[in-house]
Amino acid sequence: MKNKSILYRFGIVVLVVLLLVLILPSSRIDLSSSLSACSQMTVRTEKITSFASGDDLQYRLLSMDDAEYGQLTDLLSQVTFRKKLNQEYSSYSHDYPAQSVTLSGYDDAENHQLLLTVYSDGVCILNNAFVSVKYPGGGAAELYQALMEIVE
């Protein structure tokens, strides 16, 4: 009787491991198709001092011919994004003051292809989903710094 119990538990553990192996790799988000579909991008930098007010808001439209556009796409092509599990966009709040960079990418027909917001405190939201960031320069806080260097 004990042999069946041990085999049953082992089978359950194997099934759980297989499910994790199948689910976790699918949480990786590939931006290459979204970036290649974009022909223009808007960049918004914002400094937020309290919940309802932003002190400094800058907004620019970049086309494929702009040097900053090429730098942004080169930087984003090096970044790996992974969707965080069990975290809702509506539940996020951050400490003030906060700074952010938001990139919105559009194709020729002005269809929305990409929405990326990176906060100075290391939070990153891609297409309304929280993501973790990994790229050669570090994590989301370092990505924020790299984006700010390009757009300023």
XYZ file of N, CA and C in Angstrom:
456
model
N 0.816 -1.190 0.000
C 0.000 0.000 0.000
C 0.863 1.259 0.000
N 2.004 1.229 0.721
C 2.871 2.388 0.771
C 3.502 2.665 -0.583
N 3.784 1.651 -1.372
C 4.376 1.841 -2.691
C 3.454 2.658 -3.586
N 2.162 2.384 -3.541
C 1.216 3.147 -4.349
C 1.161 4.603 -3.901
N 1.229 4.842 -2.610
C 1.189 6.203 -2.089
C 2.427 6.985 -2.525
N 3.577 6.354 -2.483
C 4.819 7.010 -2.889
C 4.792 7.287 -4.388
N 4.352 6.313 -5.170
C 4.252 6.512 -6.617
C 3.241 7.592 -6.977
N 2.140 7.637 -6.253
C 1.127 8.658 -6.491
C 1.699 10.054 -6.220
N 2.386 10.214 -5.107
C 2.989 11.509 -4.772
C 4.063 11.895 -5.777
N 4.866 10.931 -6.178
C 5.900 11.197 -7.176
C 5.260 11.637 -8.498
N 4.174 10.990 -8.874
C 3.465 11.368 -10.102
C 2.916 12.781 -10.029
N 2.379 13.162 -8.896
C 1.858 14.518 -8.715
C 2.985 15.532 -8.815
N 4.123 15.261 -8.186
C 5.270 16.169 -8.240
C 5.753 16.319 -9.681
N 5.829 15.233 -10.421
C 6.261 15.293 -11.819
C 5.283 16.129 -12.647
N 3.992 15.971 -12.425
C 2.994 16.759 -13.157
C 3.121 18.247 -12.842
N 3.329 18.586 -11.584
C 3.481 19.983 -11.192
C 4.730 20.579 -11.838
N 5.829 19.850 -11.827
C 7.062 20.334 -12.448
C 6.862 20.531 -13.943
N 6.197 19.604 -14.604
C 5.923 19.747 -16.038
C 5.057 20.966 -16.330
N 4.058 21.197 -15.523
C 3.217 22.376 -15.706
C 4.012 23.661 -15.535
N 4.880 23.712 -14.546
C 5.715 24.896 -14.340
C 6.664 25.114 -15.507
N 7.221 24.051 -16.020
C 8.132 24.164 -17.154
C 7.389 24.675 -18.386
N 6.158 24.291 -18.542
C 5.378 24.741 -19.689
C 4.855 26.159 -19.519
N 4.537 26.564 -18.299
C 3.942 27.882 -18.063
C 4.991 28.977 -17.983
N 6.056 28.787 -17.239
C 7.021 29.855 -16.998
C 7.717 30.364 -18.254
N 8.168 29.516 -19.174
C 8.794 30.082 -20.376
C 7.839 30.922 -21.218
N 6.554 30.651 -21.143
C 5.600 31.418 -21.941
C 5.376 32.819 -21.375
N 5.906 33.097 -20.191
C 5.734 34.421 -19.619
C 6.720 35.425 -20.212
N 7.664 34.961 -21.019
C 8.628 35.854 -21.660
C 7.926 36.605 -22.789
N 8.162 37.900 -22.842
C 7.528 38.743 -23.849
C 8.578 39.176 -24.857
N 8.330 38.877 -26.121
C 9.261 39.225 -27.187
C 8.773 40.497 -27.867
N 9.593 41.533 -27.830
C 9.216 42.819 -28.416
C 9.631 42.966 -29.876
N 10.368 42.011 -30.415
C 10.918 42.191 -31.759
C 9.832 42.414 -32.806
N 8.735 41.674 -32.747
C 7.676 41.873 -33.737
C 6.972 43.211 -33.540
N 6.769 43.607 -32.286
C 6.138 44.906 -32.021
C 7.033 46.052 -32.465
N 8.328 45.938 -32.195
C 9.255 46.995 -32.594
C 9.371 47.099 -34.107
N 9.395 45.959 -34.789
C 9.519 46.005 -36.247
C 8.240 46.532 -36.894
N 7.094 46.394 -36.231
C 5.832 46.901 -36.776
C 5.681 48.406 -36.577
N 6.449 48.963 -35.658
C 6.327 50.394 -35.351
C 7.040 51.245 -36.406
N 6.366 52.305 -36.820
C 6.989 53.264 -37.728
C 7.147 54.629 -37.056
N 6.500 54.804 -35.928
C 6.641 56.037 -35.149
C 6.432 55.713 -33.676
N 6.945 56.589 -32.855
C 6.879 56.362 -31.420
C 6.688 57.699 -30.712
N 5.852 57.697 -29.709
C 5.745 58.874 -28.855
C 6.500 58.586 -27.564
N 7.144 59.614 -27.045
C 7.903 59.513 -25.810
C 7.351 60.545 -24.845
N 6.992 60.083 -23.655
C 6.502 60.993 -22.622
C 7.344 60.791 -21.375
N 7.944 61.870 -20.914
C 8.653 61.828 -19.636
C 7.835 62.645 -18.645
N 7.764 62.126 -17.441
C 6.892 62.763 -16.453
C 7.528 62.701 -15.074
N 7.400 63.799 -14.355
C 7.780 63.857 -12.950
C 6.508 64.114 -12.167
N 6.155 63.183 -11.308
C 4.900 63.240 -10.576
C 5.206 63.528 -9.116
N 4.631 64.602 -8.584
C 4.910 64.957 -7.190
C 3.851 64.431 -6.228
N 2.617 64.266 -6.704
C 1.558 63.717 -5.856
C 0.578 62.970 -6.757
N -0.416 62.373 -6.140
C -1.352 61.510 -6.859
C -1.983 62.187 -8.075
N -2.387 63.414 -7.957
C -3.157 64.057 -9.027
C -2.388 65.111 -9.806
N -1.116 65.271 -9.538
C -0.422 66.338 -10.255
C 0.941 65.888 -10.750
N 1.256 66.369 -11.926
C 2.577 66.153 -12.484
C 3.242 67.497 -12.671
N 4.439 67.653 -12.169
C 5.131 68.931 -12.270
C 5.709 69.169 -13.656
N 6.275 68.141 -14.223
C 6.980 68.306 -15.477
C 6.564 67.193 -16.420
N 5.995 67.559 -17.554
C 5.549 66.590 -18.550
C 6.095 67.020 -19.897
N 6.839 66.137 -20.519
C 7.362 66.402 -21.858
C 6.864 65.305 -22.781
N 6.508 65.707 -23.982
C 5.895 64.785 -24.928
C 6.513 65.040 -26.299
N 6.996 63.975 -26.944
C 7.602 64.121 -28.267
C 7.180 62.979 -29.167
N 7.086 63.271 -30.442
C 6.793 62.272 -31.459
C 8.069 62.012 -32.244
N 8.430 60.738 -32.346
C 9.627 60.347 -33.077
C 9.241 59.486 -34.273
N 9.853 59.752 -35.412
C 9.637 58.898 -36.577
C 10.848 57.991 -36.745
N 10.769 57.067 -37.673
C 11.858 56.119 -37.901
C 13.151 56.823 -38.308
N 13.044 58.017 -38.860
C 14.223 58.754 -39.325
C 14.986 59.437 -38.193
N 14.379 59.572 -37.036
C 15.027 60.252 -35.916
C 16.091 59.361 -35.272
N 17.200 59.988 -34.894
C 18.293 59.239 -34.261
C 17.839 58.623 -32.937
N 17.023 59.360 -32.171
C 16.544 58.841 -30.888
C 15.693 57.589 -31.075
N 14.915 57.554 -32.154
C 14.083 56.382 -32.440
C 14.968 55.140 -32.613
N 16.029 55.282 -33.388
C 16.953 54.169 -33.591
C 17.631 53.745 -32.307
N 18.015 54.715 -31.470
C 18.643 54.388 -30.198
C 17.685 53.662 -29.268
N 16.423 54.102 -29.253
C 15.419 53.459 -28.406
C 15.151 52.027 -28.849
N 14.986 51.817 -30.142
C 14.719 50.453 -30.627
C 15.931 49.551 -30.412
N 17.141 50.089 -30.579
C 18.343 49.291 -30.303
C 18.404 48.886 -28.833
N 18.109 49.829 -27.945
C 18.123 49.534 -26.519
C 17.065 48.492 -26.166
N 15.847 48.677 -26.655
C 14.759 47.756 -26.318
C 14.963 46.370 -26.916
N 15.695 46.281 -28.011
C 15.948 44.963 -28.597
C 16.901 44.136 -27.736
N 17.631 44.764 -26.825
C 18.538 44.059 -25.923
C 17.863 43.626 -24.624
N 16.649 44.095 -24.402
C 15.968 43.881 -23.120
C 15.103 42.628 -23.176
N 15.127 41.876 -22.077
C 14.242 40.724 -21.926
C 13.171 41.088 -20.902
N 11.921 40.923 -21.293
C 10.798 41.197 -20.401
C 10.124 39.880 -20.047
N 9.784 39.725 -18.789
C 9.026 38.560 -18.336
C 7.825 39.051 -17.547
N 6.672 38.536 -17.916
C 5.438 38.934 -17.239
C 5.440 38.393 -15.819
N 5.107 39.282 -14.879
C 5.012 38.873 -13.487
C 3.650 38.246 -13.252
N 3.632 37.174 -12.502
C 2.386 36.473 -12.226
C 1.658 37.108 -11.051
N 0.352 37.078 -11.094
C -0.508 37.504 -9.985
C -0.287 38.944 -9.545
N -0.083 39.831 -10.476
C 0.036 41.232 -10.105
C -0.859 42.042 -11.040
N -1.796 42.733 -10.478
C -2.758 43.495 -11.248
C -2.281 44.921 -11.445
N -2.494 45.439 -12.651
C -2.096 46.803 -12.976
C -2.798 47.812 -12.072
N -4.069 47.587 -11.780
C -4.839 48.549 -10.985
C -4.390 48.594 -9.527
N -3.627 47.611 -9.086
C -3.223 47.578 -7.687
C -1.916 48.309 -7.431
N -1.305 48.877 -8.459
C 0.009 49.502 -8.285
C -0.113 50.920 -7.757
N 0.678 51.214 -6.766
C 0.848 52.588 -6.304
C 2.315 52.748 -5.943
N 2.836 53.925 -6.147
C 4.237 54.148 -5.840
C 4.386 55.351 -4.928
N 5.570 55.455 -4.370
C 5.872 56.593 -3.502
C 6.115 57.827 -4.357
N 5.691 58.962 -3.853
C 5.891 60.223 -4.568
C 7.038 60.972 -3.945
N 7.791 61.701 -4.653
C 7.692 61.939 -6.092
C 8.196 60.743 -6.901
N 7.690 60.617 -8.117
C 8.082 59.534 -9.015
C 8.356 60.115 -10.395
N 9.201 59.439 -11.124
C 9.513 59.850 -12.490
C 9.289 58.659 -13.403
N 8.853 58.941 -14.626
C 8.590 57.849 -15.551
C 8.911 58.243 -16.980
N 9.150 57.216 -17.783
C 9.285 57.354 -19.228
C 8.273 56.399 -19.836
N 7.438 56.910 -20.731
C 6.449 56.087 -21.408
C 6.710 56.135 -22.908
N 6.821 54.964 -23.515
C 6.995 54.847 -24.959
C 5.750 54.206 -25.544
N 5.185 54.836 -26.560
C 4.035 54.287 -27.276
C 4.428 54.137 -28.733
N 4.328 52.928 -29.244
C 4.696 52.674 -30.630
C 3.477 52.451 -31.498
N 3.527 53.002 -32.717
C 2.406 52.905 -33.659
C 2.925 52.467 -35.025
N 2.080 51.753 -35.774
C 2.452 51.374 -37.128
C 2.004 52.451 -38.112
N 2.151 52.188 -39.428
C 1.814 53.191 -40.445
C 0.345 53.606 -40.406
N -0.535 52.688 -40.053
C -1.965 52.992 -39.980
C -2.352 53.559 -38.615
N -1.349 53.893 -37.817
C -1.519 54.446 -36.475
C -2.247 53.501 -35.531
N -2.054 52.193 -35.735
C -2.543 51.193 -34.793
C -1.518 51.053 -33.679
N -2.005 50.979 -32.468
C -1.134 50.895 -31.303
C -0.443 49.529 -31.277
N 0.879 49.510 -31.182
C 1.655 48.271 -31.171
C 2.377 48.013 -29.852
N 2.672 49.069 -29.113
C 3.535 48.943 -27.948
C 3.220 50.048 -26.948
N 3.157 49.705 -25.671
C 3.022 50.686 -24.602
C 3.913 50.241 -23.450
N 4.959 50.991 -23.213
C 5.940 50.654 -22.186
C 6.131 51.846 -21.263
N 5.945 51.629 -19.963
C 6.197 52.661 -18.961
C 7.214 52.116 -17.975
N 8.285 52.866 -17.789
C 9.331 52.487 -16.842
C 9.441 53.609 -15.817
N 9.322 53.250 -14.536
C 9.406 54.214 -13.450
C 10.809 54.222 -12.864
N 11.177 55.349 -12.299
C 12.505 55.499 -11.709
C 12.715 54.580 -10.510
N 11.625 54.123 -9.884
C 11.760 53.229 -8.733
C 11.909 51.760 -9.118
N 12.037 51.486 -10.422
C 12.297 50.124 -10.875
C 11.070 49.327 -11.262
N 9.923 49.960 -11.369
C 8.704 49.274 -11.801
C 8.561 49.457 -13.306
N 8.175 48.389 -13.988
C 8.028 48.441 -15.435
C 6.688 47.816 -15.824
N 5.947 48.516 -16.677
C 4.650 48.044 -17.151
C 4.696 48.002 -18.671
N 4.446 46.840 -19.243
C 4.465 46.653 -20.690
C 3.095 46.168 -21.128
N 2.448 46.956 -21.992
C 1.113 46.614 -22.506
C 0.166 46.220 -21.375
N 0.120 47.046 -20.336
C -0.768 46.896 -19.170
C -0.477 45.667 -18.313
N 0.720 45.131 -18.391
C 1.123 44.012 -17.542
C 2.440 44.359 -16.861
N 2.533 44.029 -15.582
C 3.789 44.223 -14.878
C 4.800 43.224 -15.408
N 6.018 43.697 -15.627
C 7.066 42.827 -16.137
C 8.344 43.042 -15.342
N 9.135 41.991 -15.301
C 10.489 42.143 -14.778
C 11.404 42.378 -15.972
N 12.478 43.095 -15.731
C 13.359 43.541 -16.807
C 14.752 42.981 -16.585
N 15.317 42.498 -17.668
C 16.710 42.062 -17.627
C 17.370 42.494 -18.926
N 18.440 43.241 -18.783
C 19.230 43.620 -19.945
C 20.669 43.822 -19.500
N 21.593 43.930 -20.429
C 23.006 43.977 -20.044
C 23.356 45.068 -19.035
N 22.598 46.149 -18.971
C 22.900 47.223 -18.029
C 22.297 47.043 -16.657
N 21.456 46.044 -16.446
C 20.846 45.827 -15.140
C 19.361 45.544 -15.244
N 18.583 46.131 -14.315
C 17.144 45.900 -14.256
C 16.356 47.108 -14.713
N 15.123 47.252 -14.200
C 14.219 48.312 -14.642
C 14.708 49.705 -14.255
N 15.309 49.859 -13.096
C 15.800 51.180 -12.688
C 16.925 51.639 -13.610
N 17.785 50.714 -13.997
C 18.866 51.046 -14.920
C 18.331 51.287 -16.334
N 17.282 50.547 -16.705
C 16.641 50.791 -17.998
C 16.041 52.191 -18.029
N 15.429 52.611 -16.931
C 14.898 53.970 -16.836
C 16.004 54.984 -17.091
N 17.143 54.810 -16.438
C 18.264 55.737 -16.616
C 18.741 55.760 -18.067
N 18.846 54.590 -18.692
C 19.287 54.512 -20.079
C 18.295 55.197 -21.017
N 17.002 55.012 -20.760
C 15.971 55.687 -21.582
C 16.039 57.189 -21.413
N 16.220 57.643 -20.178
C 16.304 59.083 -19.935
C 17.521 59.705 -20.620
N 18.624 58.996 -20.652
C 19.811 59.501 -21.337
C 19.546 59.687 -22.831
N 18.749 58.823 -23.408
C 18.446 58.914 -24.837
C 17.478 60.057 -25.124
N 16.431 60.180 -24.337
C 15.365 61.129 -24.660
C 15.613 62.539 -24.169
N 16.596 62.763 -23.315
C 16.848 64.131 -22.836
C 17.796 64.863 -23.745
